[in-house]
PDB file of C-alpha atoms and ligand atoms in Angstrom:
ATOM      1  CA  MET A   1      93.411  72.868  16.684  1.00 58.00           C
ATOM      2  CA  SER A   2      92.794  69.152  17.116  1.00 65.00           C
ATOM      3  CA  ALA A   3      89.676  67.027  16.617  1.00 79.00           C
ATOM      4  CA  ILE A   4      88.803  66.763  20.167  1.00 91.00           C
ATOM      5  CA  ASP A   5      89.541  70.109  21.650  1.00 95.00           C
ATOM      6  CA  SER A   6      90.480  73.753  20.822  1.00 94.00           C
ATOM      7  CA  LEU A   7      94.277  73.098  21.834  1.00 97.00           C
ATOM      8  CA  PRO A   8      97.224  72.896  19.265  1.00 97.00           C
ATOM      9  CA  PRO A   9      98.209  69.566  18.114  1.00 97.00           C
ATOM     10  CA  LEU A  10     100.523  67.583  20.256  1.00 97.00           C
ATOM     11  CA  ARG A  11     103.375  67.753  17.634  1.00 97.00           C
ATOM     12  CA  ASP A  12     103.203  71.421  17.900  1.00 97.00           C
ATOM     13  CA  VAL A  13     102.796  71.194  21.715  1.00 98.00           C
ATOM     14  CA  ILE A  14     106.031  69.393  21.857  1.00 97.00           C
ATOM     15  CA  ALA A  15     107.986  71.453  19.449  1.00 97.00           C
ATOM     16  CA  THR A  16     106.983  74.636  21.388  1.00 97.00           C
ATOM     17  CA  HIS A  17     108.132  73.277  24.646  1.00 97.00           C
ATOM     18  CA  GLY A  18     111.027  71.496  23.545  1.00 96.00           C
ATOM     19  CA  LEU A  19     109.849  68.118  24.901  1.00 97.00           C
ATOM     20  CA  VAL A  20     112.514  65.885  23.217  1.00 96.00           C
ATOM     21  CA  ALA A  21     111.501  62.350  24.872  1.00 96.00           C
ATOM     22  CA  ARG A  22     113.963  61.004  27.529  1.00 96.00           C
ATOM     23  CA  LYS A  23     114.487  57.197  27.779  1.00 95.00           C
ATOM     24  CA  SER A  24     115.497  57.470  31.560  1.00 96.00           C
ATOM     25  CA  LEU A  25     111.796  58.632  32.149  1.00 96.00           C
ATOM     26  CA  GLY A  26     110.107  56.207  29.887  1.00 95.00           C
ATOM     27  CA  GLN A  27     108.793  58.725  27.597  1.00 97.00           C
ATOM     28  CA  ASN A  28     107.073  57.257  24.664  1.00 97.00           C
ATOM     29  CA  PHE A  29     104.215  59.912  23.667  1.00 98.00           C
ATOM     30  CA  LEU A  30     101.018  59.181  22.213  1.00 98.00           C
ATOM     31  CA  LEU A  31     100.228  62.041  19.640  1.00 97.00           C
ATOM     32  CA  ASP A  32      96.915  60.595  18.136  1.00 97.00           C
ATOM     33  CA  LEU A  33      94.176  62.276  20.202  1.00 97.00           C
ATOM     34  CA  ASN A  34      91.368  59.918  18.861  1.00 97.00           C
ATOM     35  CA  LEU A  35      93.322  57.291  20.075  1.00 98.00           C
ATOM     36  CA  THR A  36      93.808  58.811  23.506  1.00 98.00           C
ATOM     37  CA  ALA A  37      90.006  59.643  23.526  1.00 98.00           C
ATOM     38  CA  LYS A  38      89.455  55.845  22.842  1.00 98.00           C
ATOM     39  CA  ILE A  39      91.718  54.823  25.792  1.00 98.00           C
ATOM     40  CA  ALA A  40      89.791  57.464  27.882  1.00 98.00           C
ATOM     41  CA  ARG A  41      86.658  55.690  26.835  1.00 98.00           C
ATOM     42  CA  ALA A  42      87.760  52.108  27.945  1.00 98.00           C
ATOM     43  CA  ALA A  43      87.695  53.414  31.447  1.00 98.00           C
ATOM     44  CA  GLY A  44      84.036  53.711  31.216  1.00 98.00           C
ATOM     45  CA  ASN A  45      81.945  56.628  32.326  1.00 97.00           C
ATOM     46  CA  LEU A  46      84.242  59.304  33.745  1.00 97.00           C
ATOM     47  CA  GLU A  47      81.651  61.970  34.345  1.00 97.00           C
ATOM     48  CA  ASP A  48      81.092  61.046  37.806  1.00 94.00           C
ATOM     49  CA  ALA A  49      84.710  59.981  38.618  1.00 95.00           C
ATOM     50  CA  ASP A  50      87.882  61.643  39.699  1.00 97.00           C
ATOM     51  CA  VAL A  51      90.820  60.198  37.342  1.00 98.00           C
ATOM     52  CA  LEU A  52      94.493  59.867  38.468  1.00 97.00           C
ATOM     53  CA  GLU A  53      96.961  60.082  35.537  1.00 98.00           C
ATOM     54  CA  VAL A  54     100.434  59.017  35.943  1.00 98.00           C
ATOM     55  CA  GLY A  55     102.643  60.513  33.689  1.00 98.00           C
ATOM     56  CA  PRO A  56     100.775  62.918  31.488  1.00 98.00           C
ATOM     57  CA  GLY A  57     103.824  64.078  29.620  1.00 98.00           C
ATOM     58  CA  PRO A  58     102.773  66.612  26.863  1.00 98.00           C
ATOM     59  CA  GLY A  59      99.091  65.686  27.981  1.00 98.00           C
ATOM     60  CA  GLY A  60      97.816  63.508  25.000  1.00 98.00           C
ATOM     61  CA  LEU A  61      95.766  61.295  27.380  1.00 98.00           C
ATOM     62  CA  THR A  62      95.132  63.892  29.751  1.00 98.00           C
ATOM     63  CA  ARG A  63      93.226  65.888  26.887  1.00 98.00           C
ATOM     64  CA  GLY A  64      91.240  62.473  25.896  1.00 98.00           C
ATOM     65  CA  LEU A  65      90.243  62.098  29.301  1.00 98.00           C
ATOM     66  CA  LEU A  66      88.639  65.874  29.792  1.00 98.00           C
ATOM     67  CA  ALA A  67      87.488  65.665  26.320  1.00 98.00           C
ATOM     68  CA  GLU A  68      85.551  62.543  27.399  1.00 98.00           C
ATOM     69  CA  GLY A  69      84.058  64.312  30.396  1.00 98.00           C
ATOM     70  CA  ALA A  70      86.266  63.206  33.241  1.00 98.00           C
ATOM     71  CA  ARG A  71      84.823  65.152  36.367  1.00 97.00           C
ATOM     72  CA  ARG A  72      88.341  65.956  37.723  1.00 97.00           C
ATOM     73  CA  VAL A  73      91.887  64.591  36.337  1.00 98.00           C
ATOM     74  CA  LEU A  74      94.782  64.662  38.955  1.00 97.00           C
ATOM     75  CA  ALA A  75      97.863  64.348  36.745  1.00 98.00           C
ATOM     76  CA  ILE A  76     101.327  63.469  38.436  1.00 97.00           C
ATOM     77  CA  GLU A  77     104.244  64.445  36.270  1.00 98.00           C
ATOM     78  CA  LYS A  78     108.042  63.948  37.284  1.00 97.00           C
ATOM     79  CA  ASP A  79     109.467  65.846  34.260  1.00 98.00           C
ATOM     80  CA  ALA A  80     109.108  69.528  35.217  1.00 98.00           C
ATOM     81  CA  ARG A  81     109.658  70.204  31.279  1.00 98.00           C
ATOM     82  CA  CYS A  82     105.985  69.249  30.748  1.00 98.00           C
ATOM     83  CA  LEU A  83     104.672  71.610  33.216  1.00 98.00           C
ATOM     84  CA  PRO A  84     103.794  74.410  30.809  1.00 98.00           C
ATOM     85  CA  ALA A  85     101.938  72.452  28.142  1.00 98.00           C
ATOM     86  CA  LEU A  86      99.764  70.807  31.050  1.00 98.00           C
ATOM     87  CA  ALA A  87      99.075  74.445  32.471  1.00 98.00           C
ATOM     88  CA  GLN A  88      97.622  75.200  28.884  1.00 98.00           C
ATOM     89  CA  ILE A  89      95.443  72.123  29.152  1.00 98.00           C
ATOM     90  CA  ALA A  90      94.311  73.504  32.721  1.00 98.00           C
ATOM     91  CA  GLU A  91      93.460  76.691  31.354  1.00 98.00           C
ATOM     92  CA  ALA A  92      91.105  75.050  28.706  1.00 98.00           C
ATOM     93  CA  TYR A  93      89.181  73.185  31.203  1.00 98.00           C
ATOM     94  CA  PRO A  94      88.773  75.328  34.139  1.00 98.00           C
ATOM     95  CA  GLY A  95      88.749  73.698  37.633  1.00 97.00           C
ATOM     96  CA  ARG A  96      89.166  70.088  36.378  1.00 98.00           C
ATOM     97  CA  LEU A  97      92.779  69.369  35.794  1.00 98.00           C
ATOM     98  CA  LYS A  98      95.220  69.570  38.556  1.00 97.00           C
ATOM     99  CA  VAL A  99      98.781  68.941  38.063  1.00 97.00           C
ATOM    100  CA  ILE A 100     101.677  67.971  40.560  1.00 97.00           C
ATOM    101  CA  ASN A 101     105.084  67.808  39.611  1.00 97.00           C
ATOM    102  CA  ALA A 102     106.284  64.632  41.738  1.00 96.00           C
ATOM    103  CA  ASP A 103     107.316  61.169  41.495  1.00 96.00           C
ATOM    104  CA  ALA A 104     104.073  58.897  41.479  1.00 96.00           C
ATOM    105  CA  LEU A 105     105.812  56.407  43.970  1.00 95.00           C
ATOM    106  CA  ASP A 106     105.786  59.018  46.678  1.00 94.00           C
ATOM    107  CA  LEU A 107     102.054  60.028  46.422  1.00 87.00           C
ATOM    108  CA  LYS A 108      99.236  58.888  48.684  1.00 83.00           C
ATOM    109  CA  LEU A 109      96.152  58.703  46.507  1.00 75.00           C
ATOM    110  CA  SER A 110      93.335  59.209  48.971  1.00 77.00           C
ATOM    111  CA  GLU A 111      94.871  62.740  50.141  1.00 82.00           C
ATOM    112  CA  HIS A 112      94.061  64.188  46.580  1.00 88.00           C
ATOM    113  CA  LEU A 113      90.919  62.596  45.118  1.00 93.00           C
ATOM    114  CA  ASN A 114      87.240  61.815  46.063  1.00 92.00           C
ATOM    115  CA  PRO A 115      85.826  58.497  45.286  1.00 94.00           C
ATOM    116  CA  PRO A 116      84.833  56.968  42.808  1.00 95.00           C
ATOM    117  CA  ILE A 117      88.453  56.885  41.457  1.00 97.00           C
ATOM    118  CA  LYS A 118      89.332  55.661  38.267  1.00 98.00           C
ATOM    119  CA  ILE A 119      93.151  55.384  37.361  1.00 98.00           C
ATOM    120  CA  VAL A 120      93.904  55.859  33.913  1.00 98.00           C
ATOM    121  CA  SER A 121      97.590  56.157  32.611  1.00 98.00           C
ATOM    122  CA  ASN A 122     100.016  55.493  29.848  1.00 98.00           C
ATOM    123  CA  LEU A 123     102.638  54.072  32.372  1.00 96.00           C
ATOM    124  CA  PRO A 124     106.333  54.759  32.209  1.00 94.00           C
ATOM    125  CA  TYR A 125     107.741  51.317  31.752  1.00 90.00           C
ATOM    126  CA  ASN A 126     110.428  51.707  34.324  1.00 91.00           C
ATOM    127  CA  VAL A 127     107.712  51.935  37.207  1.00 95.00           C
ATOM    128  CA  GLY A 128     104.663  50.560  35.863  1.00 96.00           C
ATOM    129  CA  THR A 129     104.652  47.335  37.525  1.00 96.00           C
ATOM    130  CA  GLU A 130     105.890  48.750  40.805  1.00 97.00           C
ATOM    131  CA  LEU A 131     102.702  50.974  40.591  1.00 97.00           C
ATOM    132  CA  LEU A 132     100.293  48.285  39.707  1.00 98.00           C
ATOM    133  CA  THR A 133     101.506  46.125  42.536  1.00 97.00           C
ATOM    134  CA  ARG A 134     100.907  48.852  44.965  1.00 96.00           C
ATOM    135  CA  TRP A 135      97.597  49.459  43.760  1.00 97.00           C
ATOM    136  CA  LEU A 136      96.409  45.949  43.629  1.00 97.00           C
ATOM    137  CA  ASP A 137      97.879  45.276  47.130  1.00 96.00           C
ATOM    138  CA  PRO A 138      96.686  48.333  49.187  1.00 95.00           C
ATOM    139  CA  PRO A 139      96.469  48.038  53.078  1.00 93.00           C
ATOM    140  CA  GLU A 140      92.575  47.798  52.879  1.00 94.00           C
ATOM    141  CA  TRP A 141      90.078  45.905  50.401  1.00 97.00           C
ATOM    142  CA  PRO A 142      88.156  47.516  48.513  1.00 97.00           C
ATOM    143  CA  PRO A 143      90.942  49.813  47.464  1.00 96.00           C
ATOM    144  CA  VAL A 144      90.233  53.704  47.097  1.00 94.00           C
ATOM    145  CA  TRP A 145      90.137  53.137  43.026  1.00 96.00           C
ATOM    146  CA  SER A 146      87.302  51.263  41.453  1.00 97.00           C
ATOM    147  CA  SER A 147      89.247  50.776  38.101  1.00 98.00           C
ATOM    148  CA  LEU A 148      92.600  50.672  36.679  1.00 98.00           C
ATOM    149  CA  THR A 149      92.798  51.185  32.883  1.00 98.00           C
ATOM    150  CA  LEU A 150      96.609  51.068  32.168  1.00 98.00           C
ATOM    151  CA  MET A 151      98.870  50.940  29.167  1.00 98.00           C
ATOM    152  CA  PHE A 152     101.692  48.351  29.375  1.00 98.00           C
ATOM    153  CA  GLN A 153     104.195  46.615  27.368  1.00 97.00           C
ATOM    154  CA  ARG A 154     102.155  43.707  25.693  1.00 97.00           C
ATOM    155  CA  GLU A 155     104.249  41.045  27.222  1.00 97.00           C
ATOM    156  CA  VAL A 156     103.354  42.560  30.914  1.00 98.00           C
ATOM    157  CA  ALA A 157      99.792  43.045  30.081  1.00 98.00           C
ATOM    158  CA  GLU A 158      99.618  39.080  29.151  1.00 98.00           C
ATOM    159  CA  ARG A 159     101.271  38.343  32.650  1.00 98.00           C
ATOM    160  CA  ILE A 160      98.510  40.311  34.227  1.00 98.00           C
ATOM    161  CA  VAL A 161      95.451  38.455  32.594  1.00 98.00           C
ATOM    162  CA  ALA A 162      97.116  35.000  32.316  1.00 98.00           C
ATOM    163  CA  GLN A 163      95.477  31.732  33.023  1.00 98.00           C
ATOM    164  CA  PRO A 164      97.004  28.701  35.081  1.00 97.00           C
ATOM    165  CA  GLY A 165      98.925  26.301  32.737  1.00 96.00           C
ATOM    166  CA  THR A 166     100.276  29.169  30.528  1.00 96.00           C
ATOM    167  CA  LYS A 167     103.742  30.269  30.475  1.00 95.00           C
ATOM    168  CA  THR A 168     103.097  33.857  31.507  1.00 97.00           C
ATOM    169  CA  TYR A 169     100.781  32.921  34.398  1.00 98.00           C
ATOM    170  CA  GLY A 170     102.462  33.907  37.808  1.00 98.00           C
ATOM    171  CA  ARG A 171     102.381  36.412  40.429  1.00 97.00           C
ATOM    172  CA  LEU A 172     101.166  39.338  38.757  1.00 98.00           C
ATOM    173  CA  SER A 173      98.101  37.066  37.565  1.00 98.00           C
ATOM    174  CA  ILE A 174      97.281  35.786  40.792  1.00 98.00           C
ATOM    175  CA  LEU A 175      97.788  39.420  42.399  1.00 98.00           C
ATOM    176  CA  ALA A 176      95.188  40.824  39.720  1.00 98.00           C
ATOM    177  CA  GLY A 177      92.751  37.910  39.561  1.00 98.00           C
ATOM    178  CA  TRP A 178      92.388  37.388  43.293  1.00 98.00           C
ATOM    179  CA  ARG A 179      90.311  40.623  43.900  1.00 98.00           C
ATOM    180  CA  SER A 180      89.519  41.882  40.612  1.00 98.00           C
ATOM    181  CA  THR A 181      88.782  41.159  37.056  1.00 98.00           C
ATOM    182  CA  ALA A 182      91.491  41.933  34.206  1.00 98.00           C
ATOM    183  CA  LYS A 183      91.285  41.924  30.592  1.00 98.00           C
ATOM    184  CA  ILE A 184      93.183  43.408  27.668  1.00 98.00           C
ATOM    185  CA  VAL A 185      91.016  45.928  25.904  1.00 98.00           C
ATOM    186  CA  MET A 186      93.331  47.450  23.232  1.00 98.00           C
ATOM    187  CA  ASP A 187      96.374  46.360  21.423  1.00 98.00           C
ATOM    188  CA  LEU A 188      98.842  48.912  19.967  1.00 98.00           C
ATOM    189  CA  PRO A 189     101.633  48.529  17.583  1.00 98.00           C
ATOM    190  CA  PRO A 190     105.050  50.461  18.382  1.00 98.00           C
ATOM    191  CA  GLN A 191     104.177  53.124  15.666  1.00 98.00           C
ATOM    192  CA  ALA A 192     101.486  54.401  17.748  1.00 98.00           C
ATOM    193  CA  PHE A 193     104.178  55.998  19.991  1.00 98.00           C
ATOM    194  CA  THR A 194     107.020  58.877  19.615  1.00 97.00           C
ATOM    195  CA  PRO A 195     109.455  57.674  19.659  1.00 97.00           C
ATOM    196  CA  ALA A 196     108.364  54.103  18.684  1.00 97.00           C
ATOM    197  CA  PRO A 197     109.293  51.545  21.522  1.00 96.00           C
ATOM    198  CA  LYS A 198     110.873  48.260  20.440  1.00 96.00           C
ATOM    199  CA  VAL A 199     107.706  46.262  21.602  1.00 97.00           C
ATOM    200  CA  ARG A 200     103.879  46.248  21.276  1.00 98.00           C
ATOM    201  CA  SER A 201     101.803  47.496  23.885  1.00 98.00           C
ATOM    202  CA  ALA A 202      98.340  46.805  25.328  1.00 98.00           C
ATOM    203  CA  VAL A 203      95.796  48.368  27.535  1.00 98.00           C
ATOM    204  CA  VAL A 204      94.477  46.435  30.497  1.00 98.00           C
ATOM    205  CA  HIS A 205      91.211  47.151  32.127  1.00 98.00           C
ATOM    206  CA  ILE A 206      91.011  46.087  35.753  1.00 98.00           C
ATOM    207  CA  ALA A 207      87.908  46.547  37.884  1.00 98.00           C
ATOM    208  CA  ALA A 208      87.891  45.974  41.734  1.00 98.00           C
ATOM    209  CA  LEU A 209      85.465  43.356  43.091  1.00 98.00           C
ATOM    210  CA  ALA A 210      83.811  44.161  46.218  1.00 98.00           C
ATOM    211  CA  GLU A 211      85.358  41.017  47.953  1.00 98.00           C
ATOM    212  CA  PRO A 212      88.135  38.644  47.126  1.00 98.00           C
ATOM    213  CA  ARG A 213      87.210  35.670  45.206  1.00 98.00           C
ATOM    214  CA  PHE A 214      88.466  33.266  47.852  1.00 98.00           C
ATOM    215  CA  PRO A 215      89.517  33.848  51.411  1.00 98.00           C
ATOM    216  CA  ALA A 216      93.237  34.333  52.285  1.00 98.00           C
ATOM    217  CA  ASN A 217      95.472  36.544  54.416  1.00 97.00           C
ATOM    218  CA  PRO A 218      96.664  39.091  51.684  1.00 97.00           C
ATOM    219  CA  LYS A 219     100.541  39.172  53.195  1.00 96.00           C
ATOM    220  CA  ALA A 220     100.569  35.227  53.524  1.00 97.00           C
ATOM    221  CA  LEU A 221      99.222  34.666  49.984  1.00 98.00           C
ATOM    222  CA  THR A 222     101.747  37.135  48.485  1.00 97.00           C
ATOM    223  CA  SER A 223     104.635  35.712  50.109  1.00 96.00           C
ATOM    224  CA  LEU A 224     103.555  32.170  49.223  1.00 97.00           C
ATOM    225  CA  VAL A 225     103.038  33.049  45.791  1.00 98.00           C
ATOM    226  CA  ALA A 226     106.571  34.901  45.687  1.00 97.00           C
ATOM    227  CA  LYS A 227     108.064  31.552  47.044  1.00 97.00           C
ATOM    228  CA  ALA A 228     106.200  29.412  44.610  1.00 97.00           C
ATOM    229  CA  PHE A 229     107.048  31.305  41.412  1.00 97.00           C
ATOM    230  CA  ASN A 230     110.688  31.972  42.584  1.00 95.00           C
ATOM    231  CA  GLN A 231     111.429  28.453  41.101  1.00 90.00           C
ATOM    232  CA  ARG A 232     108.597  28.057  38.808  1.00 88.00           C
ATOM    233  CA  ARG A 233     109.629  24.890  37.234  1.00 90.00           C
ATOM    234  CA  LYS A 234     110.328  23.148  40.572  1.00 95.00           C
ATOM    235  CA  MET A 235     107.770  20.975  41.933  1.00 97.00           C
ATOM    236  CA  LEU A 236     105.872  22.546  44.827  1.00 98.00           C
ATOM    237  CA  ARG A 237     107.077  19.930  47.350  1.00 97.00           C
ATOM    238  CA  SER A 238     110.630  21.214  46.786  1.00 97.00           C
ATOM    239  CA  SER A 239     110.214  25.098  46.358  1.00 97.00           C
ATOM    240  CA  LEU A 240     107.856  25.160  49.301  1.00 97.00           C
ATOM    241  CA  LYS A 241     109.724  22.894  51.529  1.00 95.00           C
ATOM    242  CA  GLY A 242     111.106  25.556  53.874  1.00 94.00           C
ATOM    243  CA  LEU A 243     107.572  26.910  54.843  1.00 95.00           C
ATOM    244  CA  ALA A 244     106.495  23.663  56.806  1.00 95.00           C
ATOM    245  CA  PRO A 245     108.181  20.249  57.718  1.00 96.00           C
ATOM    246  CA  ASP A 246     104.880  18.570  56.744  1.00 97.00           C
ATOM    247  CA  ILE A 247     104.638  20.636  53.479  1.00 97.00           C
ATOM    248  CA  GLU A 248     103.410  17.536  51.522  1.00 98.00           C
ATOM    249  CA  ASP A 249     100.501  16.901  53.867  1.00 98.00           C
ATOM    250  CA  ARG A 250      99.658  20.536  53.850  1.00 98.00           C
ATOM    251  CA  LEU A 251      99.559  20.601  49.992  1.00 98.00           C
ATOM    252  CA  ARG A 252      97.346  17.579  49.748  1.00 98.00           C
ATOM    253  CA  ALA A 253      94.884  19.246  52.385  1.00 98.00           C
ATOM    254  CA  ALA A 254      94.622  22.200  49.920  1.00 98.00           C
ATOM    255  CA  GLY A 255      93.791  19.954  46.943  1.00 98.00           C
ATOM    256  CA  ILE A 256      97.440  20.186  45.524  1.00 98.00           C
ATOM    257  CA  ASP A 257      99.424  17.349  44.426  1.00 98.00           C
ATOM    258  CA  PRO A 258     102.995  17.754  45.934  1.00 98.00           C
ATOM    259  CA  THR A 259     104.674  17.043  42.561  1.00 98.00           C
ATOM    260  CA  ASP A 260     102.547  19.882  40.849  1.00 97.00           C
ATOM    261  CA  ARG A 261     104.375  23.149  39.610  1.00 97.00           C
ATOM    262  CA  ALA A 262     103.284  26.489  40.623  1.00 98.00           C
ATOM    263  CA  GLU A 263     102.200  27.483  36.989  1.00 97.00           C
ATOM    264  CA  THR A 264      99.460  24.945  37.092  1.00 97.00           C
ATOM    265  CA  ILE A 265      97.877  25.867  40.374  1.00 98.00           C
ATOM    266  CA  ASP A 266      94.840  28.064  40.173  1.00 98.00           C
ATOM    267  CA  ILE A 267      94.037  30.978  42.390  1.00 98.00           C
ATOM    268  CA  GLU A 268      91.401  29.206  44.609  1.00 98.00           C
ATOM    269  CA  ARG A 269      94.283  26.426  45.610  1.00 98.00           C
ATOM    270  CA  PHE A 270      96.790  29.113  46.258  1.00 98.00           C
ATOM    271  CA  CYS A 271      94.297  30.706  48.580  1.00 98.00           C
ATOM    272  CA  ALA A 272      93.607  27.366  50.241  1.00 98.00           C
ATOM    273  CA  LEU A 273      97.142  26.333  50.600  1.00 98.00           C
ATOM    274  CA  SER A 274      97.904  29.838  52.094  1.00 98.00           C
ATOM    275  CA  GLU A 275      94.974  29.111  54.832  1.00 98.00           C
ATOM    276  CA  VAL A 276      96.127  25.680  55.581  1.00 97.00           C
ATOM    277  CA  LEU A 277      99.679  27.040  56.104  1.00 97.00           C
ATOM    278  CA  GLU A 278      98.414  29.638  58.675  1.00 92.00           C
ATOM    279  CA  THR A 279      96.661  26.834  60.714  1.00 86.00           C
TER     280      THR A 279
HETATM  281  N1  SAM B   1     100.937  60.110  29.066  1.00 52.72           N
HETATM  282  C1  SAM B   1     101.708  60.574  28.020  1.00 52.72           C
HETATM  283  C2  SAM B   1     101.346  59.951  26.713  1.00 52.72           C
HETATM  284  O1  SAM B   1     100.408  58.853  26.717  1.00 52.72           O
HETATM  285  O2  SAM B   1     101.705  60.449  25.653  1.00 52.72           O
HETATM  286  C3  SAM B   1     103.076  60.167  28.361  1.00 52.72           C
HETATM  287  C4  SAM B   1     103.288  58.816  28.558  1.00 52.72           C
HETATM  288  S1  SAM B   1     104.950  58.344  28.712  1.00 52.72           S
HETATM  289  C5  SAM B   1     104.925  56.548  28.442  1.00 52.72           C
HETATM  290  C6  SAM B   1     105.149  58.007  30.663  1.00 52.72           C
HETATM  291  C7  SAM B   1     105.469  59.533  31.412  1.00 52.72           C
HETATM  292  O3  SAM B   1     105.388  59.402  32.738  1.00 52.72           O
HETATM  293  C8  SAM B   1     106.336  60.383  31.016  1.00 52.72           C
HETATM  294  O4  SAM B   1     105.787  61.904  30.699  1.00 52.72           O
HETATM  295  C9  SAM B   1     107.363  60.609  32.157  1.00 52.72           C
HETATM  296  O5  SAM B   1     108.027  61.752  32.295  1.00 52.72           O
HETATM  297  C10 SAM B   1     106.348  60.271  33.203  1.00 52.72           C
HETATM  298  N2  SAM B   1     107.059  59.611  34.359  1.00 52.72           N
HETATM  299  C11 SAM B   1     108.005  58.687  34.353  1.00 52.72           C
HETATM  300  N3  SAM B   1     108.530  58.218  35.520  1.00 52.72           N
HETATM  301  C12 SAM B   1     107.543  58.795  36.457  1.00 52.72           C
HETATM  302  C13 SAM B   1     107.437  58.898  38.046  1.00 52.72           C
HETATM  303  N4  SAM B   1     108.072  58.161  38.683  1.00 52.72           N
HETATM  304  N5  SAM B   1     106.267  59.575  38.290  1.00 52.72           N
HETATM  305  C14 SAM B   1     105.483  60.392  37.559  1.00 52.72           C
HETATM  306  N6  SAM B   1     105.710  60.435  36.115  1.00 52.72           N
HETATM  307  C15 SAM B   1     106.645  59.682  35.622  1.00 52.72           C
END
């Protein structure tokens, strides 16, 4: 029995079901249920929300979410070895946990969950950035989710929350900062996981804004930012020269000095430039 529920401790669960961690699936498990409950609390009140968890593994975070009162949890796990352990959790919380054995990259969120939807996951590092990019760049805004509470490698978390003028500022910072607020809410050492990864991890909490901070066409902005940061050390007049013959005038019209570099330009000016380039 554990501190937060009547299920067996995670070490026993892992031993019983032979869940030897697989590197290819990004498996670094959290075994401390007080810690997983704390991560669940970082997502705010869960009682009125459906929660999507990608990669429940042996179910440490899943149990944290349910113990913290999540209305419903939908857990998507690629590794079929974890299903019996997850079925035990579903039994302990009748009607509140649904598990799908699938690749999260193939899932359409709105088909399975009712709003408000919160996404809370200790993401597998190999698909974490891809999933985040998809969630931050959906076909329509506001997105189907209201918040994302996600564990990343610390270096990725820093890129998400970075401010202009810093080494980590880039595409992810702009994508996250344009239509949401993002902050690091927890910092975890490698020893928090089994097996311990080489690097530190962090939990980022991202809350969707009702509207973008500045007007811009999402596709145009994404492609502009990708071009600008592809050669982040180059002056913008050079990295963006393929976009328009009069790129220097357009940069100035957006309030940007053509000799500036991408990493010094804030989101407002990227949006302004994207609009200027559309005319
Ligand atoms: N949530 C558990 C925890 O905190 O202990 C496990 C987290 S572990 C970092 C990532 C989990 O994601 C693993 O259980 C792995 O099998 C699963 N996974 C990896 N790739 C996946 C994918 N494409 N779709 C769904 N689950 C995936």
